[in-house]
């Protein structure tokens, strides 16, 4: 009997170990040939669905594999927006691919660690988090993903519930790895029958009407019979507060990396994200770059980093942004119409890292922008733009925010000195700017002077001089300190500390006098 019990115990222990191993195992994916491995050695083909019927059979039976490849995406969309045809493709562009869905989707349908390696073009990574509980860690290990179109994100984390928190999705960069992500956006997906386009002509006029009639096979517009099998969205007029006959439109991923839920970044590697259209990295929830490690470069045609979700009442959901990295470069291309470099519709907190944030040259945007307050607690930050967004007085680190009285042109050297003519910082702007924010842990001054041009001897990184050996012949210019920032916080803190010390000394002296009087009166009473 004892042997039997021991046997059962060992068997359960082995089963437990196997289960733990299975739940903590890594799936290794080679993007070059869509193969995967559970041990990093022996690779097998990832299942590919070549036709809709086979996919629907496995989907309806709940038999979809952990990884699979399709030329469509089932994303569980349920958000409805107003009719708009501003996203029609240009004739002859490479985006004609997307209207016929000529793009592969590598679908991730599991939790755990998924490590990607290799290069792929014309591919999007689709991550299903609907009803998923647990952690999904997407590990980038020398990856190059290019959707080859501006109409699809390179990495798209989708969930029909933008307040969903049971699944945590993290993108990790492997140590010493270099990773490149390039993609576009899903802006508005129209679900309307192409054989009934004339029913909606009254919505449009001019060029929009011309485009409306021209692109009957536009991505998202189908025949009435095809609507029953569409996998891009599942919506009915009766449960989305729409009138029958209204076009169905959806707003989804608007960046090269897009997420419907909270998005986390970790790791020690390098990640470059380039947006072909609109934003670089965007999430409808919170965005966190943590660990104090990792090097990031984000280039976009709108906000480089963005958190934003608006409910029907216009209220934000969860949109906090937290940054603690080794380095982050965020540059908005002037080929776009606008864009903040870093934009949070909640709070923005920077705890560390070398941060370079350059907004659009002509739009009223800023390097750092937030609706709920910007808090700088560490790091070296240089940010430029044409709008000054206040830095919270609750920040743990000083900031200097300057608004120039006239535009500073691209390529101009800007040198800022303190009241003792000591150089606080020097920066050569790569854009036309009217505002400049600088923050560092050793920033201290009572007043500042600003110079442009001149000769400087030193070393610079992304325009910011990290060492300065000599500077001469600059032209002193006029400017304004932006009110409401921590510009003179340290000085004020020093004054406050001095007053506090004086108050304590005075209180101590008063206490001694009272003690003296007390004992003196006691002595007189005894006499």
mmCIF file of N, CA and C in Angstrom, residues 280-381:
data_model
loop_
_atom_site.group_PDB
_atom_site.id
_atom_site.type_symbol
_atom_site.label_atom_id
_atom_site.label_comp_id
_atom_site.label_asym_id
_atom_site.label_seq_id
_atom_site.Cartn_x
_atom_site.Cartn_y
_atom_site.Cartn_z
ATOM 1 N N UNK A 280 3.095 55.979 -34.086
ATOM 2 C CA UNK A 280 4.117 54.950 -33.960
ATOM 3 C C UNK A 280 3.648 53.806 -33.094
ATOM 4 N N UNK A 281 3.521 54.062 -31.785
ATOM 5 C CA UNK A 281 2.989 53.088 -30.833
ATOM 6 C C UNK A 281 1.775 53.710 -30.168
ATOM 7 N N UNK A 282 0.627 53.025 -30.239
ATOM 8 C CA UNK A 282 -0.570 53.576 -29.618
ATOM 9 C C UNK A 282 -1.336 52.467 -28.913
ATOM 10 N N UNK A 283 -1.994 52.866 -27.831
ATOM 11 C CA UNK A 283 -2.827 51.917 -27.104
ATOM 12 C C UNK A 283 -4.086 52.611 -26.615
ATOM 13 N N UNK A 284 -5.159 51.845 -26.530
ATOM 14 C CA UNK A 284 -6.414 52.365 -25.990
ATOM 15 C C UNK A 284 -6.425 52.293 -24.470
ATOM 16 N N UNK A 285 -5.379 51.693 -23.873
ATOM 17 C CA UNK A 285 -5.261 51.604 -22.421
ATOM 18 C C UNK A 285 -4.027 52.328 -21.941
ATOM 19 N N UNK A 286 -3.347 51.739 -20.960
ATOM 20 C CA UNK A 286 -2.122 52.318 -20.420
ATOM 21 C C UNK A 286 -0.917 51.863 -21.239
ATOM 22 N N UNK A 287 0.118 52.695 -21.248
ATOM 23 C CA UNK A 287 1.371 52.360 -21.932
ATOM 24 C C UNK A 287 2.511 52.501 -20.933
ATOM 25 N N UNK A 288 3.304 51.418 -20.795
ATOM 26 C CA UNK A 288 4.399 51.416 -19.827
ATOM 27 C C UNK A 288 5.671 50.907 -20.481
ATOM 28 N N UNK A 289 6.711 51.723 -20.453
ATOM 29 C CA UNK A 289 8.055 51.313 -20.862
ATOM 30 C C UNK A 289 8.884 51.287 -19.592
ATOM 31 N N UNK A 290 9.239 50.084 -19.120
ATOM 32 C CA UNK A 290 9.778 49.968 -17.772
ATOM 33 C C UNK A 290 11.127 49.265 -17.741
ATOM 34 N N UNK A 291 11.721 49.249 -16.541
ATOM 35 C CA UNK A 291 12.954 48.525 -16.299
ATOM 36 C C UNK A 291 14.202 49.369 -16.313
ATOM 37 N N UNK A 292 14.092 50.604 -16.832
ATOM 38 C CA UNK A 292 15.272 51.454 -16.921
ATOM 39 C C UNK A 292 16.276 50.987 -17.945
ATOM 40 N N UNK A 293 15.875 50.048 -18.795
ATOM 41 C CA UNK A 293 16.759 49.515 -19.833
ATOM 42 C C UNK A 293 16.062 49.618 -21.179
ATOM 43 N N UNK A 294 16.750 49.213 -22.225
ATOM 44 C CA UNK A 294 16.167 49.235 -23.550
ATOM 45 C C UNK A 294 16.357 50.560 -24.252
ATOM 46 N N UNK A 295 16.581 50.476 -25.564
ATOM 47 C CA UNK A 295 16.764 51.666 -26.389
ATOM 48 C C UNK A 295 15.699 51.664 -27.476
ATOM 49 N N UNK A 296 14.984 52.776 -27.589
ATOM 50 C CA UNK A 296 13.838 52.865 -28.495
ATOM 51 C C UNK A 296 13.980 54.074 -29.417
ATOM 52 N N UNK A 297 13.637 53.871 -30.683
ATOM 53 C CA UNK A 297 13.515 54.967 -31.645
ATOM 54 C C UNK A 297 12.157 54.851 -32.311
ATOM 55 N N UNK A 298 11.374 55.926 -32.241
ATOM 56 C CA UNK A 298 10.023 55.922 -32.780
ATOM 57 C C UNK A 298 9.890 57.066 -33.776
ATOM 58 N N UNK A 299 9.515 56.749 -35.003
ATOM 59 C CA UNK A 299 9.315 57.753 -36.049
ATOM 60 C C UNK A 299 7.883 57.616 -36.560
ATOM 61 N N UNK A 300 7.159 58.731 -36.598
ATOM 62 C CA UNK A 300 5.740 58.654 -36.937
ATOM 63 C C UNK A 300 5.296 59.852 -37.747
ATOM 64 N N UNK A 301 4.097 59.735 -38.343
ATOM 65 C CA UNK A 301 3.464 60.831 -39.062
ATOM 66 C C UNK A 301 2.397 61.509 -38.206
ATOM 67 N N UNK A 302 2.321 61.096 -36.967
ATOM 68 C CA UNK A 302 1.456 61.712 -35.965
ATOM 69 C C UNK A 302 2.160 61.458 -34.637
ATOM 70 N N UNK A 303 1.424 61.305 -33.548
ATOM 71 C CA UNK A 303 2.074 61.073 -32.260
ATOM 72 C C UNK A 303 2.969 59.827 -32.318
ATOM 73 N N UNK A 304 4.169 59.954 -31.783
ATOM 74 C CA UNK A 304 5.068 58.795 -31.749
ATOM 75 C C UNK A 304 4.619 57.782 -30.710
ATOM 76 N N UNK A 305 4.299 58.269 -29.514
ATOM 77 C CA UNK A 305 3.717 57.446 -28.458
ATOM 78 C C UNK A 305 2.382 58.060 -28.093
ATOM 79 N N UNK A 306 1.335 57.230 -27.974
ATOM 80 C CA UNK A 306 0.017 57.789 -27.719
ATOM 81 C C UNK A 306 -0.832 56.830 -26.903
ATOM 82 N N UNK A 307 -1.485 57.364 -25.887
ATOM 83 C CA UNK A 307 -2.526 56.617 -25.184
ATOM 84 C C UNK A 307 -3.802 57.425 -25.270
ATOM 85 N N UNK A 308 -4.852 56.806 -25.802
ATOM 86 C CA UNK A 308 -6.121 57.541 -25.907
ATOM 87 C C UNK A 308 -7.275 56.584 -26.103
ATOM 88 N N UNK A 309 -8.312 56.786 -25.313
ATOM 89 C CA UNK A 309 -9.579 56.096 -25.497
ATOM 90 C C UNK A 309 -10.670 57.041 -25.060
ATOM 91 N N UNK A 310 -11.616 57.281 -25.910
ATOM 92 C CA UNK A 310 -12.739 58.140 -25.535
ATOM 93 C C UNK A 310 -14.014 57.317 -25.528
ATOM 94 N N UNK A 311 -14.765 57.416 -24.463
ATOM 95 C CA UNK A 311 -16.056 56.756 -24.411
ATOM 96 C C UNK A 311 -17.070 57.598 -25.170
ATOM 97 N N UNK A 312 -18.300 57.125 -25.227
ATOM 98 C CA UNK A 312 -19.334 57.881 -25.938
ATOM 99 C C UNK A 312 -19.576 59.235 -25.284
ATOM 100 N N UNK A 313 -19.233 59.332 -23.995
ATOM 101 C CA UNK A 313 -19.410 60.606 -23.293
ATOM 102 C C UNK A 313 -18.182 61.494 -23.415
ATOM 103 N N UNK A 314 -17.162 60.987 -24.094
ATOM 104 C CA UNK A 314 -15.945 61.760 -24.275
ATOM 105 C C UNK A 314 -14.949 61.607 -23.150
ATOM 106 N N UNK A 315 -15.249 60.728 -22.185
ATOM 107 C CA UNK A 315 -14.345 60.523 -21.052
ATOM 108 C C UNK A 315 -13.287 59.488 -21.401
ATOM 109 N N UNK A 316 -12.069 59.723 -20.897
ATOM 110 C CA UNK A 316 -11.003 58.756 -21.122
ATOM 111 C C UNK A 316 -11.186 57.536 -20.245
ATOM 112 N N UNK A 317 -10.691 56.406 -20.733
ATOM 113 C CA UNK A 317 -10.723 55.174 -19.955
ATOM 114 C C UNK A 317 -9.435 55.140 -19.149
ATOM 115 N N UNK A 318 -8.523 54.210 -19.428
ATOM 116 C CA UNK A 318 -7.221 54.178 -18.741
ATOM 117 C C UNK A 318 -6.172 54.604 -19.744
ATOM 118 N N UNK A 319 -5.519 55.730 -19.503
ATOM 119 C CA UNK A 319 -4.577 56.230 -20.493
ATOM 120 C C UNK A 319 -3.293 56.752 -19.870
ATOM 121 N N UNK A 320 -2.856 56.176 -18.768
ATOM 122 C CA UNK A 320 -1.611 56.639 -18.169
ATOM 123 C C UNK A 320 -0.424 56.144 -18.996
ATOM 124 N N UNK A 321 0.633 56.940 -19.023
ATOM 125 C CA UNK A 321 1.860 56.554 -19.712
ATOM 126 C C UNK A 321 3.022 56.727 -18.751
ATOM 127 N N UNK A 322 3.849 55.671 -18.638
ATOM 128 C CA UNK A 322 5.010 55.692 -17.750
ATOM 129 C C UNK A 322 6.245 55.283 -18.534
ATOM 130 N N UNK A 323 7.317 56.076 -18.420
ATOM 131 C CA UNK A 323 8.533 55.825 -19.201
ATOM 132 C C UNK A 323 9.734 55.745 -18.267
ATOM 133 N N UNK A 324 10.442 54.622 -18.329
ATOM 134 C CA UNK A 324 11.697 54.431 -17.596
ATOM 135 C C UNK A 324 12.566 53.526 -18.459
ATOM 136 N N UNK A 325 13.452 54.115 -19.254
ATOM 137 C CA UNK A 325 14.226 53.388 -20.255
ATOM 138 C C UNK A 325 15.693 53.807 -20.167
ATOM 139 N N UNK A 326 16.510 53.216 -21.021
ATOM 140 C CA UNK A 326 17.877 53.715 -21.170
ATOM 141 C C UNK A 326 17.872 54.925 -22.098
ATOM 142 N N UNK A 327 17.188 54.784 -23.242
ATOM 143 C CA UNK A 327 17.069 55.919 -24.166
ATOM 144 C C UNK A 327 15.806 55.786 -24.991
ATOM 145 N N UNK A 328 15.261 56.935 -25.374
ATOM 146 C CA UNK A 328 14.063 56.987 -26.207
ATOM 147 C C UNK A 328 14.151 58.190 -27.123
ATOM 148 N N UNK A 329 14.081 57.938 -28.428
ATOM 149 C CA UNK A 329 14.035 58.996 -29.433
ATOM 150 C C UNK A 329 12.654 58.948 -30.078
ATOM 151 N N UNK A 330 11.909 60.057 -30.014
ATOM 152 C CA UNK A 330 10.571 60.127 -30.593
ATOM 153 C C UNK A 330 10.498 61.346 -31.499
ATOM 154 N N UNK A 331 10.392 61.110 -32.800
ATOM 155 C CA UNK A 331 10.428 62.211 -33.775
ATOM 156 C C UNK A 331 9.219 62.126 -34.703
ATOM 157 N N UNK A 332 8.449 63.215 -34.766
ATOM 158 C CA UNK A 332 7.304 63.297 -35.666
ATOM 159 C C UNK A 332 7.776 63.821 -37.014
ATOM 160 N N UNK A 333 7.453 63.101 -38.073
ATOM 161 C CA UNK A 333 7.839 63.524 -39.417
ATOM 162 C C UNK A 333 7.022 64.735 -39.845
ATOM 163 N N UNK A 334 7.664 65.680 -40.495
ATOM 164 C CA UNK A 334 6.955 66.849 -41.011
ATOM 165 C C UNK A 334 6.168 66.523 -42.274
ATOM 166 N N UNK A 335 6.279 65.293 -42.765
ATOM 167 C CA UNK A 335 5.456 64.876 -43.898
ATOM 168 C C UNK A 335 4.000 64.685 -43.470
ATOM 169 N N UNK A 336 3.782 64.475 -42.168
ATOM 170 C CA UNK A 336 2.422 64.376 -41.656
ATOM 171 C C UNK A 336 1.828 65.748 -41.416
ATOM 172 N N UNK A 337 0.599 65.779 -40.941
ATOM 173 C CA UNK A 337 -0.093 67.047 -40.727
ATOM 174 C C UNK A 337 0.141 67.612 -39.333
ATOM 175 N N UNK A 338 0.432 66.754 -38.359
ATOM 176 C CA UNK A 338 0.537 67.209 -36.980
ATOM 177 C C UNK A 338 1.174 66.101 -36.155
ATOM 178 N N UNK A 339 1.303 66.349 -34.849
ATOM 179 C CA UNK A 339 1.725 65.282 -33.962
ATOM 180 C C UNK A 339 2.580 65.719 -32.794
ATOM 181 N N UNK A 340 2.186 65.272 -31.592
ATOM 182 C CA UNK A 340 3.055 65.377 -30.422
ATOM 183 C C UNK A 340 4.051 64.228 -30.481
ATOM 184 N N UNK A 341 5.225 64.456 -29.926
ATOM 185 C CA UNK A 341 6.188 63.358 -29.873
ATOM 186 C C UNK A 341 5.714 62.296 -28.888
ATOM 187 N N UNK A 342 5.331 62.731 -27.692
ATOM 188 C CA UNK A 342 4.824 61.816 -26.665
ATOM 189 C C UNK A 342 3.517 62.406 -26.150
ATOM 190 N N UNK A 343 2.423 61.656 -26.291
ATOM 191 C CA UNK A 343 1.102 62.194 -25.994
ATOM 192 C C UNK A 343 0.311 61.204 -25.144
ATOM 193 N N UNK A 344 -0.059 61.629 -23.942
ATOM 194 C CA UNK A 344 -0.897 60.804 -23.076
ATOM 195 C C UNK A 344 -2.199 61.530 -22.811
ATOM 196 N N UNK A 345 -3.304 60.845 -23.026
ATOM 197 C CA UNK A 345 -4.593 61.430 -22.686
ATOM 198 C C UNK A 345 -4.949 61.168 -21.234
ATOM 199 N N UNK A 346 -4.014 60.559 -20.497
ATOM 200 C CA UNK A 346 -4.090 60.479 -19.046
ATOM 201 C C UNK A 346 -2.908 61.237 -18.480
ATOM 202 N N UNK A 347 -2.192 60.635 -17.539
ATOM 203 C CA UNK A 347 -0.987 61.249 -17.004
ATOM 204 C C UNK A 347 0.237 60.735 -17.759
ATOM 205 N N UNK A 348 1.306 61.523 -17.728
ATOM 206 C CA UNK A 348 2.585 61.138 -18.310
ATOM 207 C C UNK A 348 3.649 61.255 -17.225
ATOM 208 N N UNK A 349 4.334 60.144 -16.953
ATOM 209 C CA UNK A 349 5.365 60.124 -15.929
ATOM 210 C C UNK A 349 6.668 59.611 -16.523
ATOM 211 N N UNK A 350 7.734 60.391 -16.396
ATOM 212 C CA UNK A 350 9.058 59.983 -16.857
ATOM 213 C C UNK A 350 9.938 59.793 -15.632
ATOM 214 N N UNK A 351 10.414 58.566 -15.449
ATOM 215 C CA UNK A 351 11.228 58.243 -14.277
ATOM 216 C C UNK A 351 12.707 58.084 -14.580
ATOM 217 N N UNK A 352 13.073 57.972 -15.856
ATOM 218 C CA UNK A 352 14.487 57.838 -16.160
ATOM 219 C C UNK A 352 14.738 57.607 -17.637
ATOM 220 N N UNK A 353 15.991 57.882 -18.041
ATOM 221 C CA UNK A 353 16.397 57.650 -19.415
ATOM 222 C C UNK A 353 16.764 58.931 -20.135
ATOM 223 N N UNK A 354 17.452 58.785 -21.251
ATOM 224 C CA UNK A 354 17.725 59.916 -22.138
ATOM 225 C C UNK A 354 16.561 60.015 -23.115
ATOM 226 N N UNK A 355 15.771 61.063 -22.972
ATOM 227 C CA UNK A 355 14.535 61.206 -23.741
ATOM 228 C C UNK A 355 14.675 62.361 -24.713
ATOM 229 N N UNK A 356 14.508 62.065 -26.003
ATOM 230 C CA UNK A 356 14.527 63.086 -27.056
ATOM 231 C C UNK A 356 13.155 63.064 -27.726
ATOM 232 N N UNK A 357 12.391 64.142 -27.560
ATOM 233 C CA UNK A 357 11.011 64.163 -28.031
ATOM 234 C C UNK A 357 10.760 65.403 -28.874
ATOM 235 N N UNK A 358 10.616 65.215 -30.194
ATOM 236 C CA UNK A 358 10.513 66.344 -31.114
ATOM 237 C C UNK A 358 9.187 66.286 -31.871
ATOM 238 N N UNK A 359 8.330 67.266 -31.616
ATOM 239 C CA UNK A 359 7.005 67.308 -32.229
ATOM 240 C C UNK A 359 7.083 67.828 -33.667
ATOM 241 N N UNK A 360 5.933 67.883 -34.307
ATOM 242 C CA UNK A 360 5.812 68.401 -35.672
ATOM 243 C C UNK A 360 6.264 69.863 -35.710
ATOM 244 N N UNK A 361 6.865 70.261 -36.824
ATOM 245 C CA UNK A 361 7.454 71.596 -36.925
ATOM 246 C C UNK A 361 6.441 72.728 -36.985
ATOM 247 N N UNK A 362 5.281 72.482 -37.576
ATOM 248 C CA UNK A 362 4.359 73.593 -37.827
ATOM 249 C C UNK A 362 3.057 73.500 -37.054
ATOM 250 N N UNK A 363 2.680 72.330 -36.602
ATOM 251 C CA UNK A 363 1.409 72.211 -35.879
ATOM 252 C C UNK A 363 1.567 72.669 -34.432
ATOM 253 N N UNK A 364 0.448 72.960 -33.793
ATOM 254 C CA UNK A 364 0.464 73.380 -32.393
ATOM 255 C C UNK A 364 0.528 72.146 -31.487
ATOM 256 N N UNK A 365 1.686 71.513 -31.490
ATOM 257 C CA UNK A 365 1.922 70.321 -30.702
ATOM 258 C C UNK A 365 3.206 70.473 -29.916
ATOM 259 N N UNK A 366 3.428 69.574 -28.972
ATOM 260 C CA UNK A 366 4.606 69.691 -28.120
ATOM 261 C C UNK A 366 5.350 68.366 -28.015
ATOM 262 N N UNK A 367 6.574 68.456 -27.512
ATOM 263 C CA UNK A 367 7.362 67.239 -27.325
ATOM 264 C C UNK A 367 6.729 66.323 -26.311
ATOM 265 N N UNK A 368 6.262 66.905 -25.187
ATOM 266 C CA UNK A 368 5.558 66.157 -24.156
ATOM 267 C C UNK A 368 4.175 66.762 -23.993
ATOM 268 N N UNK A 369 3.148 65.919 -24.042
ATOM 269 C CA UNK A 369 1.785 66.422 -23.930
ATOM 270 C C UNK A 369 0.964 65.429 -23.111
ATOM 271 N N UNK A 370 0.155 65.947 -22.194
ATOM 272 C CA UNK A 370 -0.710 65.072 -21.402
ATOM 273 C C UNK A 370 -1.956 65.835 -20.997
ATOM 274 N N UNK A 371 -3.039 65.087 -20.770
ATOM 275 C CA UNK A 371 -4.278 65.691 -20.291
ATOM 276 C C UNK A 371 -4.356 65.665 -18.773
ATOM 277 N N UNK A 372 -3.680 64.679 -18.142
ATOM 278 C CA UNK A 372 -3.796 64.508 -16.707
ATOM 279 C C UNK A 372 -2.610 65.002 -15.910
ATOM 280 N N UNK A 373 -1.616 65.587 -16.588
ATOM 281 C CA UNK A 373 -0.436 66.088 -15.883
ATOM 282 C C UNK A 373 0.819 65.341 -16.285
ATOM 283 N N UNK A 374 1.921 66.097 -16.444
ATOM 284 C CA UNK A 374 3.222 65.519 -16.794
ATOM 285 C C UNK A 374 4.138 65.619 -15.579
ATOM 286 N N UNK A 375 4.728 64.468 -15.216
ATOM 287 C CA UNK A 375 5.572 64.387 -14.033
ATOM 288 C C UNK A 375 6.959 63.893 -14.453
ATOM 289 N N UNK A 376 7.979 64.696 -14.189
ATOM 290 C CA UNK A 376 9.351 64.313 -14.521
ATOM 291 C C UNK A 376 10.092 64.045 -13.218
ATOM 292 N N UNK A 377 10.461 62.779 -13.023
ATOM 293 C CA UNK A 377 11.107 62.360 -11.782
ATOM 294 C C UNK A 377 12.551 61.922 -11.964
ATOM 295 N N UNK A 378 13.004 61.847 -13.207
ATOM 296 C CA UNK A 378 14.365 61.419 -13.459
ATOM 297 C C UNK A 378 14.674 61.450 -14.943
ATOM 298 N N UNK A 379 15.956 61.273 -15.261
ATOM 299 C CA UNK A 379 16.384 61.228 -16.648
ATOM 300 C C UNK A 379 16.855 62.574 -17.168
ATOM 301 N N UNK A 380 17.298 62.562 -18.417
ATOM 302 C CA UNK A 380 17.660 63.780 -19.141
ATOM 303 C C UNK A 380 16.698 63.924 -20.299
ATOM 304 N N UNK A 381 15.938 65.003 -20.308
ATOM 305 C CA UNK A 381 14.875 65.181 -21.302
ATOM 306 C C UNK A 381 15.106 66.450 -22.085
#
